[in-house]
Coordinates of C-alpha atoms in Angstrom, one line a residue:
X25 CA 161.5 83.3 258.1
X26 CA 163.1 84.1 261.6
X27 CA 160.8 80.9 263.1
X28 CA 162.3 79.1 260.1
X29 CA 166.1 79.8 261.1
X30 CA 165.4 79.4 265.0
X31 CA 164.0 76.0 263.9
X32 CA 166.6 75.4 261.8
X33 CA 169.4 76.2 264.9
X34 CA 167.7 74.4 267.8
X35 CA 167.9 71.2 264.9
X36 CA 171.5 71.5 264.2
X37 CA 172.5 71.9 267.7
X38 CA 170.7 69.2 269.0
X39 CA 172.6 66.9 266.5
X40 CA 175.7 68.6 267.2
X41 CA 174.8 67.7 271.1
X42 CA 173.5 64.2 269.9
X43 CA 176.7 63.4 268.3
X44 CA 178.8 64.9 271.0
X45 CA 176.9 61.9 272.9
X46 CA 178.0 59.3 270.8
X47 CA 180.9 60.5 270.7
X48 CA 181.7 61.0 274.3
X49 CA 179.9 57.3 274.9
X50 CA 182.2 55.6 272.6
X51 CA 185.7 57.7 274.5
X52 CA 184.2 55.7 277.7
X53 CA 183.4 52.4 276.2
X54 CA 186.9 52.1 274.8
X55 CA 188.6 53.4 277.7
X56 CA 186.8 50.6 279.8
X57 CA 189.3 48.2 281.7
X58 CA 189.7 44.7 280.2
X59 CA 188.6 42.1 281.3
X60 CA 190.9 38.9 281.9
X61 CA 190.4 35.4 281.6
X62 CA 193.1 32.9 283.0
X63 CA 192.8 29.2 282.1
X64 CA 194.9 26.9 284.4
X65 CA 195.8 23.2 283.0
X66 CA 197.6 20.9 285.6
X67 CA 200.1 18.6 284.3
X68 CA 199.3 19.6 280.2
X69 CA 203.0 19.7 278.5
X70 CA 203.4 22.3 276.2
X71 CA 204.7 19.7 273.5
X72 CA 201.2 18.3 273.4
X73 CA 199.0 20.7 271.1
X74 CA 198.1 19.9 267.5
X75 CA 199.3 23.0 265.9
X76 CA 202.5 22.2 267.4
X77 CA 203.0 19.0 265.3
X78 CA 204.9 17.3 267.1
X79 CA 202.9 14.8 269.2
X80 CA 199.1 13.1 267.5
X81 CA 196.9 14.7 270.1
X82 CA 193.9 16.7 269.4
X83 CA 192.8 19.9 270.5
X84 CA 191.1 21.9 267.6
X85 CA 190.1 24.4 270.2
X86 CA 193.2 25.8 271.4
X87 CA 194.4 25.5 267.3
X88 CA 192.1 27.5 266.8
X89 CA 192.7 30.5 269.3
X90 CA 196.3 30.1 269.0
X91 CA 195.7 31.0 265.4
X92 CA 193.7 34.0 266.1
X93 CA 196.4 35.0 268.9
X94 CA 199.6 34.4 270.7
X95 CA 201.0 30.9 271.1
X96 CA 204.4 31.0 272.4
X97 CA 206.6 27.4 272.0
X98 CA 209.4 27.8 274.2
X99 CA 207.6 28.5 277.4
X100 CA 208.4 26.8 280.5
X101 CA 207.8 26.5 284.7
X102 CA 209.8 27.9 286.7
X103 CA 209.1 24.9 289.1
X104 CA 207.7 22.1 287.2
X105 CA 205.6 20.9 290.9
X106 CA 201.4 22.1 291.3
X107 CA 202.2 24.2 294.5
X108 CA 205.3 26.4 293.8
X109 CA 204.3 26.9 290.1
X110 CA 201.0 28.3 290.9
X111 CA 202.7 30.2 293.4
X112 CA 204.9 31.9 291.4
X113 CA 201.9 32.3 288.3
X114 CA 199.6 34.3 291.1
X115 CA 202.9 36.8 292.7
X116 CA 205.6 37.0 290.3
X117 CA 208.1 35.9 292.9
X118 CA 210.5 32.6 293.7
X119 CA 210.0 30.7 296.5
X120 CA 212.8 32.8 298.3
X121 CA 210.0 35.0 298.7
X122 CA 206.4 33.1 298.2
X123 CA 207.8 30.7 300.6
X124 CA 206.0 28.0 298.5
X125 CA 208.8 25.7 298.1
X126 CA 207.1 22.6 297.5
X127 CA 203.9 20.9 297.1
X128 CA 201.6 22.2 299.8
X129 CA 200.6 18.7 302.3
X130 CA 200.5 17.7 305.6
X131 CA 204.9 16.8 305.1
X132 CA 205.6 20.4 304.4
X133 CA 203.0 22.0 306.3
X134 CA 205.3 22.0 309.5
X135 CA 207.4 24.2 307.3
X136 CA 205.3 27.1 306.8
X137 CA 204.7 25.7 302.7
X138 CA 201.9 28.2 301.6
X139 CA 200.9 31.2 300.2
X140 CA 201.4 33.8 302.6
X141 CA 198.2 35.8 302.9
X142 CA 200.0 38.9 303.2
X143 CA 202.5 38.2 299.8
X144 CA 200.5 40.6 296.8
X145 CA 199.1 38.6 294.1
X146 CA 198.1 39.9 290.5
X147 CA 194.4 39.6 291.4
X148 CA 194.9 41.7 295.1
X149 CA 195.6 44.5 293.3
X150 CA 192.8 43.8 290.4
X151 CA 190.6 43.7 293.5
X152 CA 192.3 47.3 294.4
X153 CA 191.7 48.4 290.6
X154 CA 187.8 47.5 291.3
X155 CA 187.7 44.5 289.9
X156 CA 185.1 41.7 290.4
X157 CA 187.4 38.6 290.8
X158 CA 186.2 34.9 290.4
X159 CA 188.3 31.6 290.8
X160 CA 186.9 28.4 290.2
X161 CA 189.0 24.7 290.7
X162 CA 192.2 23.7 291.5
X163 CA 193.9 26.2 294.2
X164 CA 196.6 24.0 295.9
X165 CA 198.0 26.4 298.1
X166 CA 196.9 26.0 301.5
X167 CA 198.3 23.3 304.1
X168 CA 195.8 20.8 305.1
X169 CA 196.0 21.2 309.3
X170 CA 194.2 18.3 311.8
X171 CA 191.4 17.2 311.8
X172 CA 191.9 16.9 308.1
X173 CA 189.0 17.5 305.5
X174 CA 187.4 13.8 305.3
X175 CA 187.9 13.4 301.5
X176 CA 189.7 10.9 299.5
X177 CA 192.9 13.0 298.9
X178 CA 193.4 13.2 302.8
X179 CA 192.9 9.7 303.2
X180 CA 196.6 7.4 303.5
X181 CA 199.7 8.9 304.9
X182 CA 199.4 12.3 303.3
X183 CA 197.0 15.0 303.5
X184 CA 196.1 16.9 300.4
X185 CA 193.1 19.1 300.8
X186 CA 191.7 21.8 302.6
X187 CA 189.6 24.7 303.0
X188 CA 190.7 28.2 301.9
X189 CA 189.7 30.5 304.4
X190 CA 188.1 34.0 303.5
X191 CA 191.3 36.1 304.0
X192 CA 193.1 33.9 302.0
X193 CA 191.4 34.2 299.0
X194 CA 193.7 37.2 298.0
X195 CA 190.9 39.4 295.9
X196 CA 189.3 36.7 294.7
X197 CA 185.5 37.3 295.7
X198 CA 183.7 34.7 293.7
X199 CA 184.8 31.2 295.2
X200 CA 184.1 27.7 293.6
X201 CA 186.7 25.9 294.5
X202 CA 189.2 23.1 296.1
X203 CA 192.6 22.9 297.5
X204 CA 193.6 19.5 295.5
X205 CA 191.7 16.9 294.8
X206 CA 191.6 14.5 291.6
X207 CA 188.8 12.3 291.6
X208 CA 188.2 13.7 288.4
X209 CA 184.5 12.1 287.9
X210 CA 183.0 12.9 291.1
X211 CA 184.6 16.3 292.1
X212 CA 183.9 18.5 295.4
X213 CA 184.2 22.1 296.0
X214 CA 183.6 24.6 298.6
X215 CA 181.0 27.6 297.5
X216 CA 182.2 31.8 298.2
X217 CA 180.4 31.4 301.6
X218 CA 180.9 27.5 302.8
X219 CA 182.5 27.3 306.0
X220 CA 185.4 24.5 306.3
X221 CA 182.9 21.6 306.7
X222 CA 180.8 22.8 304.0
X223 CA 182.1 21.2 301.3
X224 CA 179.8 19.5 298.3
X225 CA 180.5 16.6 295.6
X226 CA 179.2 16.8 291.7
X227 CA 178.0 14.2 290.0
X228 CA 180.4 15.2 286.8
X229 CA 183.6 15.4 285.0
X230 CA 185.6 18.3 286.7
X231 CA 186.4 20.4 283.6
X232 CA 183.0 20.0 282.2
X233 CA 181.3 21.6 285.4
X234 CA 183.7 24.0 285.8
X235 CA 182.9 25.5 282.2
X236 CA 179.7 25.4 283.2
X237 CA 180.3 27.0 286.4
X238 CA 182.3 30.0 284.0
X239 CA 179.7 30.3 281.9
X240 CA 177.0 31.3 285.0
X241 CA 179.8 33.3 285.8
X242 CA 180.0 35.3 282.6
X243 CA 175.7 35.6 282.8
X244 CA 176.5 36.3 286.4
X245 CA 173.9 33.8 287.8
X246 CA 172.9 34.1 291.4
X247 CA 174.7 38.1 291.4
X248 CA 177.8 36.8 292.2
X249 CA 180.1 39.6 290.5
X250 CA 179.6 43.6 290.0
X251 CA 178.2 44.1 286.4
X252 CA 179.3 47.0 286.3
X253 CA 182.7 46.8 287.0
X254 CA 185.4 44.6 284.9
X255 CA 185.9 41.3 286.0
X256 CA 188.9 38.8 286.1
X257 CA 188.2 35.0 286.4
X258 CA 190.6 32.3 287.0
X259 CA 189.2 28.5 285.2
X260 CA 191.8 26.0 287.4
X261 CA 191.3 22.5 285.8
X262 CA 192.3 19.7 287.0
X263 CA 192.8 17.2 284.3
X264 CA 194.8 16.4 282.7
X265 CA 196.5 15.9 285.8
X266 CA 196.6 11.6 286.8
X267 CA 194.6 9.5 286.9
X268 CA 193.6 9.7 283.2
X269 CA 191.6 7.2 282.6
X270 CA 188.3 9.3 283.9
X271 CA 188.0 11.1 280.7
X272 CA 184.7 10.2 279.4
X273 CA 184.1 8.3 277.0
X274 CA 183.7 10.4 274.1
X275 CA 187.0 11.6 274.3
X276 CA 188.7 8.3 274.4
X277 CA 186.7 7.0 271.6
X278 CA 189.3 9.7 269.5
X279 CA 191.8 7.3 269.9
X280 CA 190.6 4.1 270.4
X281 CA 191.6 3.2 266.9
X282 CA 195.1 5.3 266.6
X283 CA 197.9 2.6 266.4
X284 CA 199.6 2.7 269.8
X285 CA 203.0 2.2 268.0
X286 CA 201.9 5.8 266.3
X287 CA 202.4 7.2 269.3
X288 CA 205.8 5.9 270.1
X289 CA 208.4 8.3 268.1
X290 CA 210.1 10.0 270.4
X291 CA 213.6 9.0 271.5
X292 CA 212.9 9.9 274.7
X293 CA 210.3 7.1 275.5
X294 CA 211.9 4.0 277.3
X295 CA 211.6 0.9 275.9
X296 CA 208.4 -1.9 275.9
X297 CA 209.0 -4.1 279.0
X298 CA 210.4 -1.6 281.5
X299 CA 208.2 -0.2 284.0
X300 CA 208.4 3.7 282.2
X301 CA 208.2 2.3 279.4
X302 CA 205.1 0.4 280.4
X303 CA 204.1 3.4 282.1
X304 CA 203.7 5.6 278.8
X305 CA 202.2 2.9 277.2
X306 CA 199.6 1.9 279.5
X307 CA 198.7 5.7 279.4
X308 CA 199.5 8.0 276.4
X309 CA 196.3 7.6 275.0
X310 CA 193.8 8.5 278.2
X311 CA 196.5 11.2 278.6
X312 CA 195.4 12.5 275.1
X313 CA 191.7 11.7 276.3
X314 CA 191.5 14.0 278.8
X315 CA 193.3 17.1 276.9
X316 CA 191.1 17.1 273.8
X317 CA 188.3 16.8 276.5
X318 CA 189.8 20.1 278.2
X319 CA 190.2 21.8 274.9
X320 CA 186.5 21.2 274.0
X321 CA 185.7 22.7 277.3
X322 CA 187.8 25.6 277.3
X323 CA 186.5 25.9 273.3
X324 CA 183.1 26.1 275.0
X325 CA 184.2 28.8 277.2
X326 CA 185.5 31.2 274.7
X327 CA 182.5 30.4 272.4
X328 CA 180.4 32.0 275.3
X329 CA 182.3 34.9 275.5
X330 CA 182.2 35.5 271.8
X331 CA 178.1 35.0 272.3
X332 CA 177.7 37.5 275.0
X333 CA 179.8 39.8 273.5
X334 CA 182.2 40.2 276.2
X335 CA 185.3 38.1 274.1
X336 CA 186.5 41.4 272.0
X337 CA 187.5 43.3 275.7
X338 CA 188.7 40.5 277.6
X339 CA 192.5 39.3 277.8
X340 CA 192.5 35.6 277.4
X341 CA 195.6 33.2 278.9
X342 CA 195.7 30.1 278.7
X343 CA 198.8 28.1 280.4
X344 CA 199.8 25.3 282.3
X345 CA 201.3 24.3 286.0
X346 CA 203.9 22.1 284.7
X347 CA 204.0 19.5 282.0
X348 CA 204.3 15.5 282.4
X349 CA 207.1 13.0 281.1
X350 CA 204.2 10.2 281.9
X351 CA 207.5 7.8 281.8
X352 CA 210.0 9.8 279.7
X353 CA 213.3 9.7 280.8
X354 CA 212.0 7.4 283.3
X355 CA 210.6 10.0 285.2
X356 CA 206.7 9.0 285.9
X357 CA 205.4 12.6 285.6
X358 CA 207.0 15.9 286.7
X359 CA 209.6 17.7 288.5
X360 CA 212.5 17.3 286.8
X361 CA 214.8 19.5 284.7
X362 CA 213.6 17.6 280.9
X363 CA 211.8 19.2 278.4
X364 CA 208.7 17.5 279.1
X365 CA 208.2 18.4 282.7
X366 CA 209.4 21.7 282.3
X367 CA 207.2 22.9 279.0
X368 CA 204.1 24.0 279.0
X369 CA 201.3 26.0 276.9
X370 CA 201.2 29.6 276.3
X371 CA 198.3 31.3 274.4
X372 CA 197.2 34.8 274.6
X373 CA 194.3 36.5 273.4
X374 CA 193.0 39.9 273.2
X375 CA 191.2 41.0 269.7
X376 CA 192.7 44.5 268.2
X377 CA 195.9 44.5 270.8
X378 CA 197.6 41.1 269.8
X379 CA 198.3 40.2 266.7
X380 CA 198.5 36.3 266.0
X381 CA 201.9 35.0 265.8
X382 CA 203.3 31.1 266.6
X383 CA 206.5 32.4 268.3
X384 CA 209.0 29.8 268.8
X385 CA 211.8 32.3 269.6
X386 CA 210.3 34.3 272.9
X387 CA 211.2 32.1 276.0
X388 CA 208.1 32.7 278.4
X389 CA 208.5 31.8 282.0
X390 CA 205.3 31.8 284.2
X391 CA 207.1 34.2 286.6
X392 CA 206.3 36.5 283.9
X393 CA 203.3 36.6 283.9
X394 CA 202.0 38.6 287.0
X395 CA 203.8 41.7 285.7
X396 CA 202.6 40.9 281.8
X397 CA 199.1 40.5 283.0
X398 CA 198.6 43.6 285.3
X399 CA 200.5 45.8 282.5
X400 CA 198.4 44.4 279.6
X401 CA 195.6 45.9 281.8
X402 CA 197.3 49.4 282.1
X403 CA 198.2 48.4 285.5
X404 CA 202.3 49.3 285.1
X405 CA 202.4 51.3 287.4
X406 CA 200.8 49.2 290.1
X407 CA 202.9 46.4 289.8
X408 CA 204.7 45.6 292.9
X409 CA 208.7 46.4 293.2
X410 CA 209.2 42.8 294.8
X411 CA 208.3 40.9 292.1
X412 CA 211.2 39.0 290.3
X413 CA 209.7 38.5 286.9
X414 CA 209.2 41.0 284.4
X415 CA 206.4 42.6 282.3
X416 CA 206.8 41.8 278.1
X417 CA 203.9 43.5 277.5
X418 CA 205.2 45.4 275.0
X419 CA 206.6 42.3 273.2
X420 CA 203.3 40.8 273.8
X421 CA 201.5 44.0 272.2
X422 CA 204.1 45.1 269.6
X423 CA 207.0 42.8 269.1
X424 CA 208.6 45.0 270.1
X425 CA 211.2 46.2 273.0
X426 CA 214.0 43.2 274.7
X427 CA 213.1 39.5 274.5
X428 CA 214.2 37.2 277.5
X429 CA 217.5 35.8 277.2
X430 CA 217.5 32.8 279.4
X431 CA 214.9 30.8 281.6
X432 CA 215.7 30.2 284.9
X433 CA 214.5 27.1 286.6
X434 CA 214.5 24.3 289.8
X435 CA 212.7 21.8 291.7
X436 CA 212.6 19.0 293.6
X437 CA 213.4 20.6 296.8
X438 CA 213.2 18.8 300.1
X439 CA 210.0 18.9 303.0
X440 CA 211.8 20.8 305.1
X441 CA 214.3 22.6 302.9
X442 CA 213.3 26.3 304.2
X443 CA 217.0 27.6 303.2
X444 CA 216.6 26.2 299.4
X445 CA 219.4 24.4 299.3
X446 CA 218.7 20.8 297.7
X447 CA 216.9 20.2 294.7
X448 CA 218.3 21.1 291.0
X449 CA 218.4 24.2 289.5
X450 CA 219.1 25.3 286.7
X451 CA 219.1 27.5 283.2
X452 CA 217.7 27.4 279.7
X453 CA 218.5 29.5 276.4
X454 CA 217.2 29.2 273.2
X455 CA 219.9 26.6 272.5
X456 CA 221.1 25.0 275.5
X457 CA 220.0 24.2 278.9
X458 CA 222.6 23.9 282.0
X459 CA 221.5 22.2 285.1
X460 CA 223.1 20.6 288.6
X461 CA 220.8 18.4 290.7
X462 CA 222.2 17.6 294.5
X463 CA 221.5 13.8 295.2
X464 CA 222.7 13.6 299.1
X465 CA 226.3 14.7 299.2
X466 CA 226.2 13.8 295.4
X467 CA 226.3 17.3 293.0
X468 CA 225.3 15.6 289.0
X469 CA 225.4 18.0 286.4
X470 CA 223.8 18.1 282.8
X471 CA 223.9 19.5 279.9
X472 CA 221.8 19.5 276.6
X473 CA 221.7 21.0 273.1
X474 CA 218.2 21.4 272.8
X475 CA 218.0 22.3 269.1
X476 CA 220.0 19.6 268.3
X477 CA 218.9 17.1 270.3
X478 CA 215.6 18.1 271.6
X479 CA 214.7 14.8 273.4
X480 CA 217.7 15.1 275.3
X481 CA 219.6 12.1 275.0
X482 CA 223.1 13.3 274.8
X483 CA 224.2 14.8 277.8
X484 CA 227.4 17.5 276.7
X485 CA 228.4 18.1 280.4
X486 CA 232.2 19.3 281.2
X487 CA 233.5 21.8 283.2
X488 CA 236.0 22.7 279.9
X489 CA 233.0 22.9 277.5
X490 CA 232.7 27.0 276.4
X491 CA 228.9 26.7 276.9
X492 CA 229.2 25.2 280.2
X493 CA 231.0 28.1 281.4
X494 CA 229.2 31.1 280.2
X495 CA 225.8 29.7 281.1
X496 CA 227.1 28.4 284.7
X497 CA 228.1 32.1 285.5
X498 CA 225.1 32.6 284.4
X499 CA 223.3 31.0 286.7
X500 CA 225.2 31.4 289.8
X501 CA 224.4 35.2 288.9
X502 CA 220.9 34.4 288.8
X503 CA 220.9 32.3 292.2
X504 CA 222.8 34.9 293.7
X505 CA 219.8 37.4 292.7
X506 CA 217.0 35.6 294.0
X507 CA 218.6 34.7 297.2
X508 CA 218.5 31.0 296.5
X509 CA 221.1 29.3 298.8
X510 CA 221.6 26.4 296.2
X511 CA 225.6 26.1 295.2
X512 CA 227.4 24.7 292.5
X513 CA 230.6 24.6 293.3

């Protein structure tokens, strides 16, 4: 009888000790970092999604994940141009202090117009964090410098591309990538370890190799992240960035038979026989080509997350540079202060911690999101002091805590306009959106109700109107705190 109850113990404490195991295995696997996936579009405006309704594209893809999480419809750029915009998505900062005020090329390289390698990005302190970091495609933020890369993009009176040295890379320790480069069918990229003049060409549509090249990420072909550790990946593609008509032609083929005059609503489209009007015409529909091609590849991307299991723990974002008029307003693409160059895509994703939710109230800026991202991760404390956009988390998360009130934006800054005083600048509210662009000695000013006249064809602008005052005090408030030299007086 005493074996029996000795027995009896030893059995009940080893499933006391076995569940103690499970127990104590399930506290580590929840407490286990994130991991984050950021998907960069270049020149994707955030007016053209199908769950959006309002233009005849296709993207069941991103319909779908906006469904299952955050899609936000009043997001914008900060600086609707590649460079500065990617500049300000990586730090959190203006180009006061990124010193990326314009496209990086071989007209602002005398300038200093780059990412500084010692300004702290999001994924520096990932890296810090013990993260395994991976960016593949479009970087654009490193001046091209003699004797230029010989590829296409460097090829005229401009140089475009270049090599990113190592201690550039800012944390990122899986490299497949380019500077800029948009010969979108035959695409080149430099490996983690090519030197400058190491450089290799694919036979294959940029966006679909570069799933690809996520995908051997996730399965971590050739070892080149940390299993064990949580990893972050940047997917930077390319498209649908001009020339668009190197979608292939499956994607086309979803339009071919869609009645061009369909696609011709909007107000803000100039006229047949004008050269923007001409413009859009000539191009609308490869433009849609090459964004339901993106979608399907960034579709495929998340379906291999789901299959490997990894999807549930990993923060998904999916955004743009900038968006694209492609004629509107006869502007022939971006950097400008309308609604098309300036909107862009918002999802966010993370299973359990965001509930799904079209929002067309929050206005996003991609500033934001350095300080979102690292505090989604229960980085908070880590993010740095300088940055100049803040963390919504909490909204994200909750819906919960302050929204943004107003959207600060500007642009079209000149080569060598270190002191940031040319351009247009400018500010956005739910409502209305304020903005002075300098033309020479010329000061024009703007203004729009949005709401009510969304494609912006009435401009309301005088110094006596009530909204033109509260939102310019605004603004010079908000120039005055990012130590942007721009007047309007």
């Amino acid at each position: 009888m005493k074996l029996y109850t000795n027995v009896k113990l030893i059995c009940l404490c080893m499933i006391c000790l076995t569940l103690n195991c499970f127990t104590i295995s399930a506290q580590v696997k929840t407490k286990r970092k994130p991991n984050i996936l950021v998907i960069i579009t270049d020149q994707w405006r955030g007016q053209a999604l199908g769950f959006i309704g309002k233009e005849k594209v296709k993207t069941p893809n991103l319909d779908a994940l906006a469904s299952k999480g955050l899609a936000v419809t009043q997001m914008v750029t900060n600086y609707p141009v590649c460079s500065p915009a990617r500049a300000m998505l990586l730090t959190g900062t203006y180009p006061a202090k990124n010193k990326v005020h314009g496209n990086a090329n071989s007209n602002t390289a005398p300038y200093g117009v780059e990412l500084p390698s010692d300004i702290v990005c999001w994924s520096d302190i990932l890296k810090q964090q013990g993260y395994s970091n991976g960016y593949i495609g479009k970087w654009h933020l490193d001046s091209p410098h003699q004797p230029y890369i010989q590829t296409k993009n460097n090829e005229g009176g401009t140089a475009w591309n270049e090599w990113t040295p190592f201690d550039r890379r800012h944390g990122f320790d899986y490299w497949y990538a380019y500077n800029t480069y948009d010969y979108h069918s035959r695409p080149m990229y430099w490996d983690t370890k090519a030197l400058r003049d190491e450089f290799h060409f694919v036979d294959q549509w940029g966006p679909v190799h570069e799933a690809d090249k996520a995908i051997d990420f996730f399965d971590n072909k050739g070892n080149v992240r940390n299993p064990n550790a949580p990893f972050s990946l940047v997917v930077s593609i390319n498209p649908p960035h001009s020339p668009y008509n190197t979608a292939p032609e499956k994607y086309q083929k979803a339009y071919e038979n869609m009645p061009l005059d369909s696609l011709l609503s909007d107000a803000d489209i100039p006229p047949a026989g004008t050269p923007m009007g001409e413009e859009y015409r000539k191009n609308i529909k490869d433009y849609y080509a090459n964004i339901t091609g993106v979608d399907e590849q960034i579709g495929r991307i998340i379906d291999a997350l789901k299959e490997k299991k990894m999807l549930d723990n990993t923060i998904v974002l999916i955004t743009a540079d900038h968006g694209n008029c492609l004629g509107k307003h006869d502007e022939v693409s971006k950097n400008n202060i309308y609604e098309a160059s300036l909107s862009i895509p918002l999802i966010v994703y993370w299973k359990g911690h965001i509930s799904p939710d079209i929002d067309k109230k929050f206005l996003g800026s991609l500033v934001d999101v350095c300080p979102t991202l690292l505090d989604l991760a229960g980085l908070k404390k880590e993010i740095p002091a300088t940055v100049d956009g803040k963390s919504y988390a909490d909204y994200f998360l909750n819906r919960k805590g302050a929204m943004p009130t107003e959207q600060f934006f500007m642009g079209a800054l000149n080569n060598n306009d270190t002191k940031l005083s040319s351009g247009f600048r400018g500010i956005r509210t739910d409502n209305y959106k304020l903005a002075y662009q300098r033309k020479g000695k010329q000061l024009n000013a703007f203004l729009y109700d949005i709401k009510a006249d969304p494609f912006e064809q009435n401009n309301l602008y005088n110094k006596d109107n009530p909204q033109v005052k509260i939102l310019k005090t605004r603004l010079i408030s908000l120039l005055k705190k990012y130590n942007d030299s721009f007047t309007i007086e």
